[in-house]
Amino acid sequence: SIAPLITHANNIKVGQSVAAVSVDEGGEIFIENDTTSYLPWTTEQMLGKVRVIQAIAGRSSAKSMNAPLMEAITNEHFPEDDYQTTTIVNQNDSIWGTGSFVKSSAEDGKQDFPWSSMVLDSDGAVSKAWQLDENTSTIIVQNKMGQVLYSKQGKLTDQDIQQVLQLIKKSL
């Protein structure tokens, strides 16, 4: 079977930190009084909280791939002081001509989940630094020190989702 090779195609290793990367084109989305702004974002900003990182292609198929996990996390109501979801949308990995659509979709995501961190990666810097496959969703769980506890590319099974929730609870 080819699946195990695909799962380890990136350079994300359990027990280590993700490769440091900055997003200057695009950045983290902030919405205040209906005004949207973008600030440069770095992986260092993810330290200090238990985190699920969802790195996705700028395609609806990639976004919906792990929607069941995002729903399960929302239903858990983890404490915002200790937990945050960071979604990194690779605008560079989108269907030609849909870039502005991807951007507005990311902004809508921030509006729907204001407690989440939403990063629009216009140049695909994160995907390049972490060697992520195109056209998919990668889920990473990291502890407050930035150590990776879990990583999987593609659609998570129900068992994977339970594992992710348990890792978050243990790490809070």
mmCIF file of C-alpha atoms in Angstrom:
data_model
loop_
_atom_site.group_PDB
_atom_site.id
_atom_site.type_symbol
_atom_site.label_atom_id
_atom_site.label_comp_id
_atom_site.label_asym_id
_atom_site.label_seq_id
_atom_site.Cartn_x
_atom_site.Cartn_y
_atom_site.Cartn_z
ATOM 1 C CA SER A 1 0.000 0.000 0.000
ATOM 2 C CA ILE A 2 1.152 3.516 -0.804
ATOM 3 C CA ALA A 3 -0.613 5.267 2.111
ATOM 4 C CA PRO A 4 2.218 5.054 4.688
ATOM 5 C CA LEU A 5 4.609 6.746 2.253
ATOM 6 C CA ILE A 6 2.198 9.619 1.711
ATOM 7 C CA THR A 7 1.708 10.078 5.448
ATOM 8 C CA HIS A 8 5.430 10.665 5.962
ATOM 9 C CA ALA A 9 6.158 12.750 2.854
ATOM 10 C CA ASN A 10 6.451 15.918 4.966
ATOM 11 C CA ASN A 11 9.228 16.817 7.411
ATOM 12 C CA ILE A 12 7.009 17.019 10.507
ATOM 13 C CA LYS A 13 8.300 14.699 13.221
ATOM 14 C CA VAL A 14 6.579 13.744 16.474
ATOM 15 C CA GLY A 15 8.662 14.920 19.441
ATOM 16 C CA GLN A 16 10.214 17.795 17.491
ATOM 17 C CA SER A 17 9.044 21.289 16.582
ATOM 18 C CA VAL A 18 7.727 22.152 13.139
ATOM 19 C CA ALA A 19 10.245 23.957 10.927
ATOM 20 C CA ALA A 20 10.279 27.672 11.726
ATOM 21 C CA VAL A 21 8.576 29.727 9.026
ATOM 22 C CA SER A 22 7.201 33.243 8.552
ATOM 23 C CA VAL A 23 4.225 34.295 6.470
ATOM 24 C CA ASP A 24 4.723 37.835 5.187
ATOM 25 C CA GLU A 25 2.517 37.620 2.073
ATOM 26 C CA GLY A 26 -0.973 37.427 3.530
ATOM 27 C CA GLY A 27 -0.543 36.681 7.223
ATOM 28 C CA GLU A 28 -2.774 36.217 10.235
ATOM 29 C CA ILE A 29 -6.285 37.563 9.749
ATOM 30 C CA PHE A 30 -7.712 39.983 12.306
ATOM 31 C CA ILE A 31 -11.254 41.365 12.158
ATOM 32 C CA GLU A 32 -12.252 44.353 14.249
ATOM 33 C CA ASN A 33 -15.445 46.355 13.693
ATOM 34 C CA ASP A 34 -15.978 44.649 10.317
ATOM 35 C CA THR A 35 -12.501 45.759 9.187
ATOM 36 C CA THR A 36 -10.165 42.974 8.109
ATOM 37 C CA SER A 37 -6.410 43.329 8.479
ATOM 38 C CA TYR A 38 -3.437 41.025 7.948
ATOM 39 C CA LEU A 39 -0.353 40.915 10.148
ATOM 40 C CA PRO A 40 2.862 38.967 9.476
ATOM 41 C CA TRP A 41 2.789 35.576 11.184
ATOM 42 C CA THR A 42 5.519 33.227 12.445
ATOM 43 C CA THR A 43 5.496 29.729 13.905
ATOM 44 C CA GLU A 44 6.870 31.212 17.177
ATOM 45 C CA GLN A 45 3.444 32.782 17.746
ATOM 46 C CA MET A 46 2.028 29.281 18.269
ATOM 47 C CA LEU A 47 3.989 28.690 21.496
ATOM 48 C CA GLY A 48 2.298 28.875 24.905
ATOM 49 C CA LYS A 49 -0.938 27.093 23.998
ATOM 50 C CA VAL A 50 -1.854 23.537 23.111
ATOM 51 C CA ARG A 51 -2.659 23.755 19.448
ATOM 52 C CA VAL A 52 -4.215 21.910 16.565
ATOM 53 C CA ILE A 53 -2.716 23.187 13.335
ATOM 54 C CA GLN A 54 -4.793 22.592 10.239
ATOM 55 C CA ALA A 55 -2.660 23.305 7.164
ATOM 56 C CA ILE A 56 -4.901 23.151 4.125
ATOM 57 C CA ALA A 57 -4.797 23.749 0.412
ATOM 58 C CA GLY A 58 -6.913 26.678 -0.741
ATOM 59 C CA ARG A 59 -9.547 24.312 -2.083
ATOM 60 C CA SER A 60 -12.994 23.491 -0.680
ATOM 61 C CA SER A 61 -12.195 19.769 -0.901
ATOM 62 C CA ALA A 62 -9.207 20.238 1.441
ATOM 63 C CA LYS A 63 -11.222 22.444 3.812
ATOM 64 C CA SER A 64 -14.060 19.926 4.145
ATOM 65 C CA MET A 65 -11.662 16.960 4.510
ATOM 66 C CA ASN A 66 -11.230 17.440 8.268
ATOM 67 C CA ALA A 67 -14.388 19.399 9.056
ATOM 68 C CA PRO A 68 -15.526 16.569 11.428
ATOM 69 C CA LEU A 69 -12.399 17.171 13.564
ATOM 70 C CA MET A 70 -12.982 20.938 13.652
ATOM 71 C CA GLU A 71 -16.593 20.319 14.696
ATOM 72 C CA ALA A 72 -15.496 17.894 17.452
ATOM 73 C CA ILE A 73 -12.969 20.459 18.760
ATOM 74 C CA THR A 74 -15.603 23.210 18.782
ATOM 75 C CA ASN A 75 -17.976 20.948 20.730
ATOM 76 C CA GLU A 76 -15.316 20.315 23.411
ATOM 77 C CA HIS A 77 -15.135 24.030 24.383
ATOM 78 C CA PHE A 78 -11.455 23.849 25.352
ATOM 79 C CA PRO A 79 -10.270 26.807 27.508
ATOM 80 C CA GLU A 80 -9.158 29.659 25.236
ATOM 81 C CA ASP A 81 -6.268 30.581 27.562
ATOM 82 C CA ASP A 82 -4.685 27.160 27.021
ATOM 83 C CA TYR A 83 -5.899 25.988 23.599
ATOM 84 C CA GLN A 84 -6.206 27.386 20.092
ATOM 85 C CA THR A 85 -6.769 26.052 16.603
ATOM 86 C CA THR A 86 -4.550 27.568 13.916
ATOM 87 C CA THR A 87 -5.715 27.136 10.334
ATOM 88 C CA ILE A 88 -3.137 27.923 7.661
ATOM 89 C CA VAL A 89 -4.650 28.256 4.196
ATOM 90 C CA ASN A 90 -2.223 27.835 1.308
ATOM 91 C CA GLN A 91 -3.614 30.304 -1.232
ATOM 92 C CA ASN A 92 -0.861 29.226 -3.625
ATOM 93 C CA ASP A 93 -2.393 25.725 -3.790
ATOM 94 C CA SER A 94 -5.744 26.685 -5.243
ATOM 95 C CA ILE A 95 -7.538 26.233 -8.537
ATOM 96 C CA TRP A 96 -6.352 28.861 -11.031
ATOM 97 C CA GLY A 97 -8.466 32.001 -10.847
ATOM 98 C CA THR A 98 -9.927 31.291 -7.384
ATOM 99 C CA GLY A 99 -7.339 33.184 -5.284
ATOM 100 C CA SER A 100 -9.703 35.998 -4.234
ATOM 101 C CA PHE A 101 -12.364 33.395 -3.434
ATOM 102 C CA VAL A 102 -9.873 31.548 -1.190
ATOM 103 C CA LYS A 103 -9.038 34.823 0.564
ATOM 104 C CA SER A 104 -12.682 35.708 1.268
ATOM 105 C CA SER A 105 -13.347 32.140 2.442
ATOM 106 C CA ALA A 106 -10.459 32.426 4.939
ATOM 107 C CA GLU A 107 -11.849 35.760 6.158
ATOM 108 C CA ASP A 108 -15.305 34.152 6.568
ATOM 109 C CA GLY A 109 -13.661 31.369 8.595
ATOM 110 C CA LYS A 110 -12.142 33.936 10.950
ATOM 111 C CA GLN A 111 -15.541 35.589 11.351
ATOM 112 C CA ASP A 112 -17.246 32.249 12.086
ATOM 113 C CA PHE A 113 -14.523 31.144 14.553
ATOM 114 C CA PRO A 114 -13.112 34.390 16.021
ATOM 115 C CA TRP A 115 -11.265 32.475 18.785
ATOM 116 C CA SER A 116 -9.257 30.582 16.171
ATOM 117 C CA SER A 117 -6.082 31.800 14.548
ATOM 118 C CA MET A 118 -6.507 32.022 10.769
ATOM 119 C CA VAL A 119 -3.472 32.499 8.531
ATOM 120 C CA LEU A 120 -3.652 33.184 4.798
ATOM 121 C CA ASP A 121 -0.398 31.977 3.238
ATOM 122 C CA SER A 122 -0.406 33.709 -0.159
ATOM 123 C CA ASP A 123 2.927 32.258 -1.323
ATOM 124 C CA GLY A 124 2.646 28.798 0.243
ATOM 125 C CA ALA A 125 5.646 29.456 2.537
ATOM 126 C CA VAL A 126 4.419 27.047 5.247
ATOM 127 C CA SER A 127 3.691 24.266 2.775
ATOM 128 C CA LYS A 128 7.205 24.643 1.300
ATOM 129 C CA ALA A 129 8.922 24.778 4.722
ATOM 130 C CA TRP A 130 7.043 21.729 5.996
ATOM 131 C CA GLN A 131 7.115 19.872 2.634
ATOM 132 C CA LEU A 132 3.358 19.301 2.661
ATOM 133 C CA ASP A 133 1.606 17.519 -0.179
ATOM 134 C CA GLU A 134 -0.591 19.626 -2.426
ATOM 135 C CA ASN A 135 -4.349 19.443 -2.571
ATOM 136 C CA THR A 136 -4.845 18.092 0.956
ATOM 137 C CA SER A 137 -5.244 18.831 4.662
ATOM 138 C CA THR A 138 -2.560 18.194 7.283
ATOM 139 C CA ILE A 139 -3.453 18.045 10.977
ATOM 140 C CA ILE A 140 -0.754 18.624 13.599
ATOM 141 C CA VAL A 141 -1.174 18.636 17.387
ATOM 142 C CA GLN A 142 1.500 20.434 19.357
ATOM 143 C CA ASN A 143 1.984 21.080 23.070
ATOM 144 C CA LYS A 144 2.620 24.466 24.720
ATOM 145 C CA MET A 145 6.370 24.140 24.110
ATOM 146 C CA GLY A 146 5.792 23.604 20.394
ATOM 147 C CA GLN A 147 6.582 19.879 20.351
ATOM 148 C CA VAL A 148 4.626 17.903 17.779
ATOM 149 C CA LEU A 149 2.468 15.230 19.448
ATOM 150 C CA TYR A 150 0.610 14.068 16.326
ATOM 151 C CA SER A 151 0.704 14.623 12.576
ATOM 152 C CA LYS A 152 -1.351 13.215 9.740
ATOM 153 C CA GLN A 153 -1.932 14.234 6.139
ATOM 154 C CA GLY A 154 -5.315 13.534 4.601
ATOM 155 C CA LYS A 155 -8.688 12.708 6.102
ATOM 156 C CA LEU A 156 -8.733 11.698 9.760
ATOM 157 C CA THR A 157 -10.758 8.639 10.762
ATOM 158 C CA ASP A 158 -13.119 8.682 13.772
ATOM 159 C CA GLN A 159 -10.369 6.896 15.704
ATOM 160 C CA ASP A 160 -7.841 9.605 14.694
ATOM 161 C CA ILE A 161 -10.258 12.309 15.873
ATOM 162 C CA GLN A 162 -10.612 10.608 19.279
ATOM 163 C CA GLN A 163 -6.812 10.363 19.524
ATOM 164 C CA VAL A 164 -6.423 14.094 18.751
ATOM 165 C CA LEU A 165 -9.037 15.051 21.378
ATOM 166 C CA GLN A 166 -7.302 12.850 24.003
ATOM 167 C CA LEU A 167 -3.907 14.414 23.212
ATOM 168 C CA ILE A 168 -5.347 17.905 23.637
ATOM 169 C CA LYS A 169 -6.978 16.999 26.978
ATOM 170 C CA LYS A 170 -3.763 15.401 28.270
ATOM 171 C CA SER A 171 -1.697 18.441 27.275
ATOM 172 C CA LEU A 172 -3.898 21.245 28.658
#
